Amino acid sequence: MVGDTPMAPAPASVGTFRDRLRQSFAAAFRSLDADGVVPIAAAEIPALLEQVRETADAKFGDYSGTMAMGLAKKAGKKPRELAVEIARRLSAAAGFADTFSPPGDPVGPGFINVRVDDAALAAAVSAAFCDERLGVPVVADPDTIVIDFSSPNVAKPMHVGHIRSTVIGDALARILAFRGHRTITDNHLGDWGTQFGMIIWGWRRFGDEAAFASDPTAELGRIYRLVRKLADGKPEELAADPAVAELAARHPDAGREVLLETARLHEGDADNRALWERFMPACLADIEKLYRRLDVRFDHTLGESFFQPFLAAVVADLERQGLARQSRGATGVFLDGDDKPPFLIRKADGAFLYATTDLATIRWRVEHWQPDRILYVVDHRQGQHFEQLFETANRWGVEGIDLVHVAFGTVLGDDGKPFKTRAGDTVGLESLLDEGVERALAVVAGDEGMAADERQTVAETVGIGAIKYADLCQNRTTDYVFSYDKMLQLTGNTAAYMQYAVARVEGVLEKGGIDRVSLRRSAPAIVLADPKERALALELMRFGEVLEDVEADYRPNVLTAWLFDVAGCYSAFYDALPILKAAEPERSSRLALCDLTGRVLRKGLELLGIGTVRKM
Ligand code: ARG
């Protein structure tokens, strides 16, 4: 195994190239302001610095500043003229020349293009090569960030929809932690909802003790599905199964009775509470199994039930502060005036709602964790709930905390409709993973040197990785079509391709019998004479910038897209240049680039929650 090995302590970080360049641009802006060329307030600078980014095309340099166009009017100058002024001050900024070549004349309407100095790039690669963090700086000012994700409603089977929150939330948690933030992950389980009324009601009528003893979740799942049909009473569902239709005829009031059982549970009825306590361990064991398989962990699992004791006080407090009031027996917070529907926190029958629990949860988190941000990784269809929740929380005095709904779209089938089985049922998460692994077996079957059990392990990593990556590489807010065939392709932006790239990179080192630790100890000189090796080096050095961009919008697909670029740069480098057969000093330098590429790809996948394999 050629995993990460102990190495020298990380060198003091000086920030990414983009950070360094932005610092120089900031100095240039201050000087423009001081010289009266154009007034730039300190508060405007961050937005201007956003316009310093990597170039799309290497022929224009490595980074580009595009703010001259926007600032020109205020300066009363042509954009190009202003760009010249900026570039002149940029070259003079302290530290600029240590990292960058002198900028040439601005091009086009006023692009200021900047190239990283080759010696600075080689030095950065050398440092990253000996750094456990691969050159990724830690944020200067870490936040405490609560990440509320996965949060399924238990006692009903987890389905494909739950994969998104679980996988995106886990990736964000890993990335934010690696950036140096203090992360707190919390699985806000739906463990108190109507589904318990359903299984309590159903258990009393149709429960099978023996079946529960041998496979509790299967038995609860059976009851849940049956009772849902009885309670919904959809004619087409009943028509499909005469036995169910007959039960429905015998229990015409199922829907109302189920709600009564839920209400009894919430009021503290001892029998219902006892059943809830009996069912919960089985529900938890069931989802725990999935989390283990997905390699997802939580710091806390504080479900809705945990917050029940606080709900009455939440409503009372909101009423006392004049934020909530009664209307037709129910209690709500009127956010948009009296005529718009309020944010309901208590129903006329006294029951509390999802919203009430979420308010209690915010207060609890603030009290116990003092977060700077709370991220809710939840389906976009709950957008209005979170808007109202955040607004209510603000009025209630939760201030200075960034509350963010990290929303995502729907997983679709080939037909463009929400992903279902052929029979029209939602696809259970467990069988979804099974099928992914099964199909991955066919992909890894090609290798004859692999023992059967190793193949199975590899297939598990490749199959689960494919499902996760297919989700993470999407722009999270859009819907996407679930396709095993696509996600398991060995080419294109897929997990299998990335895992294969890692195995290939590390295969070179293995083939050469290279001991990676000794290679690092020997601190080889980095040679970046060929454009292909320079391009690879520069791309590898962008890791920190990419993670910063992921955080800016909470978009893991920024990372997948970049990993794909890194793999592409590596392929171009590998195809064009000899490595093991090269002469020194190129040989060691290129081996160092291989080693670093392998570690960067592996780390990138790890931050997405995706494993790698030695061979596939
Ligand atoms: N249990 C909810 C559902 O399945 C998601 C909970 C999300 N988190 C929250 N704090 N509301 O729809």
Short mmCIF file of C-alpha atoms in Angstrom, two decimals, residues 24-406:
data_model
loop_
_atom_site.label_atom_id
_atom_site.label_comp_id
_atom_site.label_asym_id
_atom_site.label_seq_id
_atom_site.Cartn_x
_atom_site.Cartn_y
_atom_site.Cartn_z
CA SER A 24 -0.92 42.62 -4.25
CA PHE A 25 -4.05 43.79 -6.04
CA ALA A 26 -5.39 45.12 -2.73
CA ALA A 27 -2.21 47.15 -2.32
CA ALA A 28 -2.62 48.45 -5.87
CA PHE A 29 -6.20 49.56 -5.12
CA ARG A 30 -5.14 51.37 -1.95
CA SER A 31 -2.48 53.17 -3.92
CA LEU A 32 -4.95 54.13 -6.69
CA ASP A 33 -7.20 55.59 -4.04
CA ALA A 34 -4.40 57.40 -2.22
CA ASP A 35 -3.12 58.92 -5.46
CA GLY A 36 -6.60 60.13 -6.32
CA VAL A 37 -6.78 58.09 -9.55
CA VAL A 38 -10.06 56.52 -8.50
CA PRO A 39 -11.78 56.52 -5.11
CA ILE A 40 -11.90 52.96 -3.74
CA ALA A 41 -13.26 52.48 -0.23
CA ALA A 42 -11.80 49.67 1.85
CA ALA A 43 -15.22 48.04 1.91
CA GLU A 44 -15.26 47.77 -1.87
CA ILE A 45 -11.99 45.91 -2.08
CA PRO A 46 -13.22 42.34 -1.33
CA ALA A 47 -15.66 42.44 -4.24
CA LEU A 48 -12.95 43.74 -6.57
CA LEU A 49 -10.60 40.99 -5.44
CA GLU A 50 -13.24 38.43 -6.40
CA GLN A 51 -12.43 39.51 -9.95
CA VAL A 52 -8.94 38.08 -9.67
CA ARG A 53 -9.25 34.51 -10.90
CA GLU A 54 -7.45 31.77 -12.79
CA THR A 55 -7.49 32.31 -16.55
CA ALA A 56 -9.51 30.00 -18.73
CA ASP A 57 -6.68 29.74 -21.24
CA ALA A 58 -3.02 29.36 -20.26
CA LYS A 59 -1.86 31.47 -23.16
CA PHE A 60 -3.12 34.55 -21.31
CA GLY A 61 -1.13 33.70 -18.21
CA ASP A 62 -2.13 31.93 -15.02
CA TYR A 63 -4.37 34.49 -13.31
CA SER A 64 -6.27 37.45 -14.55
CA GLY A 65 -7.75 40.59 -13.03
CA THR A 66 -10.83 41.90 -14.82
CA MET A 67 -11.90 44.78 -12.58
CA ALA A 68 -10.55 47.57 -14.78
CA MET A 69 -13.65 47.35 -16.97
CA GLY A 70 -16.00 47.89 -14.05
CA LEU A 71 -13.92 50.61 -12.37
CA ALA A 72 -13.09 52.63 -15.45
CA LYS A 73 -16.20 54.78 -15.48
CA LYS A 74 -15.69 55.91 -11.92
CA ALA A 75 -12.08 56.77 -12.75
CA GLY A 76 -13.14 58.69 -15.85
CA LYS A 77 -10.67 56.69 -17.92
CA LYS A 78 -10.74 54.10 -20.66
CA PRO A 79 -10.64 50.59 -19.17
CA ARG A 80 -7.33 49.85 -20.78
CA GLU A 81 -5.78 53.04 -19.46
CA LEU A 82 -6.91 52.23 -15.97
CA ALA A 83 -5.64 48.66 -16.37
CA VAL A 84 -2.19 50.04 -17.12
CA GLU A 85 -2.33 52.10 -13.92
CA ILE A 86 -3.37 49.05 -11.92
CA ALA A 87 -0.71 46.84 -13.48
CA ARG A 88 2.01 49.37 -12.73
CA ARG A 89 1.04 49.49 -9.06
CA LEU A 90 0.67 45.73 -8.95
CA SER A 91 4.29 45.22 -10.01
CA ALA A 92 5.37 47.60 -7.31
CA ALA A 93 3.33 45.93 -4.55
CA ALA A 94 5.38 44.41 -1.75
CA GLY A 95 6.01 40.70 -2.32
CA PHE A 96 4.56 40.62 -5.82
CA ALA A 97 7.88 40.05 -7.54
CA ASP A 98 8.69 37.14 -5.21
CA THR A 99 5.88 35.08 -6.72
CA PHE A 100 4.92 36.56 -10.08
CA SER A 101 6.56 37.65 -13.31
CA PRO A 102 6.12 41.33 -14.18
CA PRO A 103 2.68 41.70 -15.79
CA GLY A 104 2.85 42.61 -19.45
CA ASP A 105 0.60 45.17 -21.08
CA PRO A 106 -3.08 44.64 -20.37
CA VAL A 107 -4.82 42.85 -23.21
CA GLY A 108 -8.22 43.16 -24.83
CA PRO A 109 -10.47 45.73 -23.20
CA GLY A 110 -8.28 45.69 -20.07
CA PHE A 111 -7.44 42.24 -18.75
CA ILE A 112 -4.46 42.24 -16.42
CA ASN A 113 -2.84 38.87 -16.93
CA VAL A 114 -0.30 37.53 -14.50
CA ARG A 115 2.01 34.56 -14.64
CA VAL A 116 3.44 32.73 -11.67
CA ASP A 117 7.20 32.91 -11.71
CA ASP A 118 8.69 29.50 -12.53
CA ALA A 119 11.04 29.47 -9.57
CA ALA A 120 8.17 30.37 -7.22
CA LEU A 121 6.06 27.60 -8.71
CA ALA A 122 8.86 25.06 -8.30
CA ALA A 123 9.36 26.19 -4.69
CA ALA A 124 5.65 25.84 -3.97
CA VAL A 125 5.61 22.33 -5.44
CA SER A 126 8.64 21.37 -3.34
CA ALA A 127 6.91 22.64 -0.22
CA ALA A 128 3.61 20.91 -1.01
CA PHE A 129 5.45 17.69 -1.80
CA CYS A 130 6.77 17.60 1.78
CA ASP A 131 3.55 18.85 3.35
CA GLU A 132 0.86 16.61 4.79
CA ARG A 133 -1.68 19.25 3.77
CA LEU A 134 -0.38 19.24 0.20
CA GLY A 135 0.10 22.99 0.28
CA VAL A 136 -3.48 23.73 1.29
CA PRO A 137 -3.48 26.59 3.79
CA VAL A 138 -5.66 26.62 6.90
CA VAL A 139 -8.23 29.46 7.09
CA ALA A 140 -6.95 32.39 9.10
CA ASP A 141 -10.14 32.89 11.02
CA PRO A 142 -11.94 29.56 11.59
CA ASP A 143 -15.68 29.45 12.19
CA THR A 144 -17.76 27.06 14.22
CA ILE A 145 -20.10 25.50 11.66
CA VAL A 146 -23.03 23.22 12.42
CA ILE A 147 -23.95 20.99 9.49
CA ASP A 148 -27.45 19.56 9.69
CA PHE A 149 -27.63 16.81 7.09
CA SER A 150 -29.08 13.44 6.14
CA SER A 151 -31.84 13.82 8.76
CA PRO A 152 -34.19 11.13 7.40
CA ASN A 153 -37.60 10.40 8.79
CA VAL A 154 -36.98 7.04 10.42
CA ALA A 155 -39.35 4.08 10.55
CA LYS A 156 -39.87 4.35 6.87
CA PRO A 157 -37.34 2.98 4.44
CA MET A 158 -34.61 5.38 3.31
CA HIS A 159 -34.80 6.02 -0.41
CA VAL A 160 -32.78 7.55 -3.22
CA GLY A 161 -33.77 11.08 -2.18
CA HIS A 162 -31.83 10.65 1.05
CA ILE A 163 -28.59 10.05 -0.76
CA ARG A 164 -28.23 13.69 -1.74
CA SER A 165 -28.41 15.24 1.70
CA THR A 166 -26.21 12.52 3.15
CA VAL A 167 -23.52 12.64 0.49
CA ILE A 168 -23.42 16.42 -0.03
CA GLY A 169 -23.55 17.12 3.70
CA ASP A 170 -20.78 14.67 4.45
CA ALA A 171 -18.54 16.08 1.70
CA LEU A 172 -19.08 19.65 2.93
CA ALA A 173 -18.32 18.62 6.50
CA ARG A 174 -15.07 16.97 5.44
CA ILE A 175 -14.00 19.93 3.30
CA LEU A 176 -14.83 22.57 5.91
CA ALA A 177 -12.98 20.59 8.57
CA PHE A 178 -9.94 20.22 6.31
CA ARG A 179 -9.97 23.97 5.75
CA GLY A 180 -9.58 24.33 9.48
CA HIS A 181 -13.09 25.19 10.61
CA ARG A 182 -14.58 23.69 13.74
CA THR A 183 -17.38 21.55 12.33
CA ILE A 184 -20.23 19.96 14.25
CA THR A 185 -22.31 17.47 12.30
CA ASP A 186 -25.81 16.77 13.51
CA ASN A 187 -28.31 14.28 12.12
CA HIS A 188 -31.66 15.90 12.85
CA LEU A 189 -33.65 12.67 12.62
CA GLY A 190 -37.35 12.78 11.96
CA ASP A 191 -38.08 10.39 14.82
CA TRP A 192 -41.31 11.87 16.12
CA GLY A 193 -43.60 12.24 13.15
CA THR A 194 -46.81 10.64 11.88
CA GLN A 195 -44.93 7.59 10.65
CA PHE A 196 -44.86 6.46 14.28
CA GLY A 197 -48.60 6.84 14.56
CA MET A 198 -48.79 4.62 11.51
CA ILE A 199 -46.64 1.82 12.78
CA ILE A 200 -48.11 1.97 16.28
CA TRP A 201 -51.62 1.71 14.86
CA GLY A 202 -50.55 -0.97 12.36
CA TRP A 203 -48.55 -2.98 14.86
CA ARG A 204 -51.55 -3.35 17.17
CA ARG A 205 -53.62 -4.75 14.30
CA PHE A 206 -51.23 -6.56 12.00
CA GLY A 207 -47.94 -6.87 13.93
CA ASP A 208 -46.08 -10.17 13.79
CA GLU A 209 -43.91 -10.75 16.88
CA ALA A 210 -41.90 -13.55 15.29
CA ALA A 211 -41.19 -11.51 12.19
CA PHE A 212 -40.19 -8.51 14.35
CA ALA A 213 -37.86 -10.71 16.39
CA SER A 214 -36.06 -12.03 13.35
CA ASP A 215 -35.89 -8.85 11.23
CA PRO A 216 -37.39 -5.83 12.99
CA THR A 217 -36.86 -3.30 10.22
CA ALA A 218 -38.35 -5.53 7.56
CA GLU A 219 -41.41 -6.02 9.75
CA LEU A 220 -41.72 -2.29 10.50
CA GLY A 221 -41.25 -1.55 6.82
CA ARG A 222 -44.02 -3.99 5.93
CA ILE A 223 -46.37 -2.37 8.43
CA TYR A 224 -45.45 1.11 7.30
CA ARG A 225 -46.17 0.36 3.65
CA LEU A 226 -49.42 -1.42 4.42
CA VAL A 227 -50.75 1.30 6.73
CA ARG A 228 -49.76 4.02 4.31
CA LYS A 229 -51.97 2.39 1.69
CA LEU A 230 -54.85 2.03 4.14
CA ALA A 231 -54.53 5.57 5.44
CA ASP A 232 -54.12 7.17 1.99
CA GLY A 233 -56.89 5.03 0.50
CA LYS A 234 -55.74 5.70 -3.08
CA PRO A 235 -58.10 3.71 -5.32
CA GLU A 236 -55.37 2.60 -7.76
CA GLU A 237 -53.19 1.28 -4.95
CA LEU A 238 -56.08 -0.60 -3.40
CA ALA A 239 -57.16 -2.01 -6.74
CA ALA A 240 -53.67 -3.42 -7.27
CA ASP A 241 -53.95 -5.73 -4.27
CA PRO A 242 -57.26 -7.39 -3.26
CA ALA A 243 -55.94 -8.32 0.20
CA VAL A 244 -55.10 -4.69 0.90
CA ALA A 245 -58.44 -3.59 -0.51
CA GLU A 246 -60.22 -5.94 1.86
CA LEU A 247 -58.28 -4.55 4.86
CA ALA A 248 -59.07 -1.03 3.71
CA ALA A 249 -62.75 -1.88 3.68
CA ARG A 250 -62.48 -3.14 7.26
CA HIS A 251 -60.59 -0.02 8.41
CA PRO A 252 -62.27 2.87 6.65
CA ASP A 253 -61.12 5.29 9.34
CA ALA A 254 -57.45 4.33 9.25
CA GLY A 255 -56.23 7.83 8.37
CA ARG A 256 -57.94 9.50 11.31
CA GLU A 257 -57.02 6.73 13.75
CA VAL A 258 -53.36 6.95 12.80
CA LEU A 259 -53.34 10.67 13.57
CA LEU A 260 -54.91 9.93 16.94
CA GLU A 261 -52.12 7.46 17.76
CA THR A 262 -49.54 10.08 16.83
CA ALA A 263 -51.28 12.62 19.04
CA ARG A 264 -51.36 10.13 21.92
CA LEU A 265 -47.64 9.50 21.54
CA HIS A 266 -46.99 13.23 21.64
CA GLU A 267 -49.18 13.68 24.71
CA GLY A 268 -47.09 11.12 26.56
CA ASP A 269 -49.41 8.11 26.46
CA ALA A 270 -47.45 5.35 28.22
CA ASP A 271 -48.37 2.49 25.88
CA ASN A 272 -47.51 4.41 22.74
CA ARG A 273 -44.31 5.68 24.29
CA ALA A 274 -43.33 2.10 25.15
CA LEU A 275 -43.89 1.02 21.56
CA TRP A 276 -41.90 4.00 20.28
CA GLU A 277 -39.03 3.02 22.57
CA ARG A 278 -39.27 -0.52 21.35
CA PHE A 279 -39.19 0.43 17.67
CA MET A 280 -36.51 3.12 17.78
CA PRO A 281 -33.45 0.88 18.27
CA ALA A 282 -34.40 -1.12 15.19
CA CYS A 283 -34.87 2.07 13.16
CA LEU A 284 -31.51 3.37 14.29
CA ALA A 285 -29.72 0.11 13.59
CA ASP A 286 -31.13 0.15 10.10
CA ILE A 287 -29.86 3.59 9.16
CA GLU A 288 -26.60 3.02 11.02
CA LYS A 289 -25.90 0.12 8.68
CA LEU A 290 -26.29 2.41 5.69
CA TYR A 291 -24.11 5.10 7.20
CA ARG A 292 -21.36 2.58 7.84
CA ARG A 293 -21.53 1.43 4.29
CA LEU A 294 -21.44 5.01 3.03
CA ASP A 295 -18.63 5.82 5.49
CA VAL A 296 -20.63 8.68 6.98
CA ARG A 297 -20.42 9.65 10.64
CA PHE A 298 -22.13 12.26 12.78
CA ASP A 299 -20.91 14.04 15.86
CA HIS A 300 -24.49 14.16 17.13
CA THR A 301 -27.81 12.59 16.33
CA LEU A 302 -30.29 14.83 18.06
CA GLY A 303 -33.58 13.96 16.48
CA GLU A 304 -36.88 15.77 16.67
CA SER A 305 -37.87 13.77 19.75
CA PHE A 306 -34.97 15.24 21.69
CA PHE A 307 -36.44 18.74 21.37
CA GLN A 308 -40.00 17.92 22.42
CA PRO A 309 -39.59 19.07 26.03
CA PHE A 310 -38.70 22.59 24.82
CA LEU A 311 -41.55 23.23 22.39
CA ALA A 312 -44.17 24.67 24.75
CA ALA A 313 -41.62 27.19 26.00
CA VAL A 314 -40.71 28.19 22.44
CA VAL A 315 -44.33 29.02 21.66
CA ALA A 316 -44.82 30.83 24.96
CA ASP A 317 -41.67 32.87 24.43
CA LEU A 318 -42.63 33.89 20.89
CA GLU A 319 -46.06 34.91 22.16
CA ARG A 320 -44.60 36.84 25.06
CA GLN A 321 -42.33 38.77 22.71
CA GLY A 322 -45.32 39.61 20.57
CA LEU A 323 -43.94 37.73 17.58
CA ALA A 324 -46.55 34.98 17.51
CA ARG A 325 -50.27 35.17 18.04
CA GLN A 326 -53.37 33.06 17.73
CA SER A 327 -55.56 32.98 14.72
CA ARG A 328 -58.53 30.66 14.50
CA GLY A 329 -57.18 28.60 17.37
CA ALA A 330 -53.74 28.02 15.83
CA THR A 331 -50.60 29.95 16.75
CA GLY A 332 -48.34 31.44 14.11
CA VAL A 333 -45.70 34.04 13.40
CA PHE A 334 -47.06 36.57 10.89
CA LEU A 335 -44.03 37.45 8.85
CA ASP A 336 -45.55 39.14 5.82
CA GLY A 337 -48.42 41.01 7.35
CA ASP A 338 -51.78 39.78 8.52
CA ASP A 339 -53.19 38.65 5.20
CA LYS A 340 -50.38 36.24 4.26
CA PRO A 341 -50.30 32.74 5.77
CA PRO A 342 -48.25 32.76 9.00
CA PHE A 343 -45.38 30.46 9.98
CA LEU A 344 -47.39 27.99 12.05
CA ILE A 345 -45.93 26.85 15.35
CA ARG A 346 -48.97 25.27 17.00
CA LYS A 347 -52.06 23.77 15.46
CA ALA A 348 -55.55 24.38 16.76
CA ASP A 349 -55.56 20.91 18.34
CA GLY A 350 -52.47 21.87 20.34
CA ALA A 351 -49.98 19.86 18.26
CA PHE A 352 -46.57 21.37 17.59
CA LEU A 353 -45.06 21.37 14.13
CA TYR A 354 -41.83 20.77 12.22
CA ALA A 355 -41.28 24.53 12.44
CA THR A 356 -41.59 24.58 16.23
CA THR A 357 -38.99 21.84 16.54
CA ASP A 358 -36.64 23.65 14.20
CA LEU A 359 -36.93 26.84 16.25
CA ALA A 360 -36.19 24.94 19.45
CA THR A 361 -33.25 23.29 17.70
CA ILE A 362 -31.72 26.60 16.64
CA ARG A 363 -31.98 27.95 20.16
CA TRP A 364 -30.42 24.78 21.56
CA ARG A 365 -27.56 24.85 19.09
CA VAL A 366 -26.84 28.50 19.79
CA GLU A 367 -26.81 27.87 23.51
CA HIS A 368 -24.64 24.77 23.43
CA TRP A 369 -22.40 25.24 20.44
CA GLN A 370 -22.23 29.02 19.77
CA PRO A 371 -22.01 28.47 16.01
CA ASP A 372 -21.04 31.14 13.50
CA ARG A 373 -23.01 29.32 10.81
CA ILE A 374 -25.63 26.60 10.58
CA LEU A 375 -25.96 24.77 7.26
CA TYR A 376 -29.13 22.86 6.47
CA VAL A 377 -28.52 20.40 3.65
CA VAL A 378 -32.12 19.78 2.66
CA ASP A 379 -34.23 19.28 -0.47
CA HIS A 380 -35.03 22.54 -2.31
CA ARG A 381 -38.74 21.87 -1.88
CA GLN A 382 -38.35 22.96 1.74
CA GLY A 383 -37.14 26.38 0.62
CA GLN A 384 -40.09 28.29 1.97
CA HIS A 385 -39.89 26.54 5.33
CA PHE A 386 -36.28 27.65 5.74
CA GLU A 387 -36.95 31.19 4.59
CA GLN A 388 -39.65 31.53 7.21
CA LEU A 389 -37.58 29.73 9.82
CA PHE A 390 -34.58 32.00 9.35
CA GLU A 391 -36.69 35.12 9.33
CA THR A 392 -38.48 34.05 12.51
CA ALA A 393 -35.19 33.15 14.18
CA ASN A 394 -33.77 36.58 13.36
CA ARG A 395 -36.76 38.37 14.83
CA TRP A 396 -36.53 36.11 17.82
CA GLY A 397 -33.02 37.41 18.50
CA VAL A 398 -30.80 34.88 16.76
CA GLU A 399 -28.36 37.35 15.27
CA GLY A 400 -24.90 37.27 13.81
CA ILE A 401 -25.28 33.66 12.74
CA ASP A 402 -25.24 32.73 9.12
CA LEU A 403 -28.23 30.41 8.60
CA VAL A 404 -27.97 28.73 5.21
CA HIS A 405 -30.30 26.40 3.37
CA VAL A 406 -27.94 24.34 1.23
#
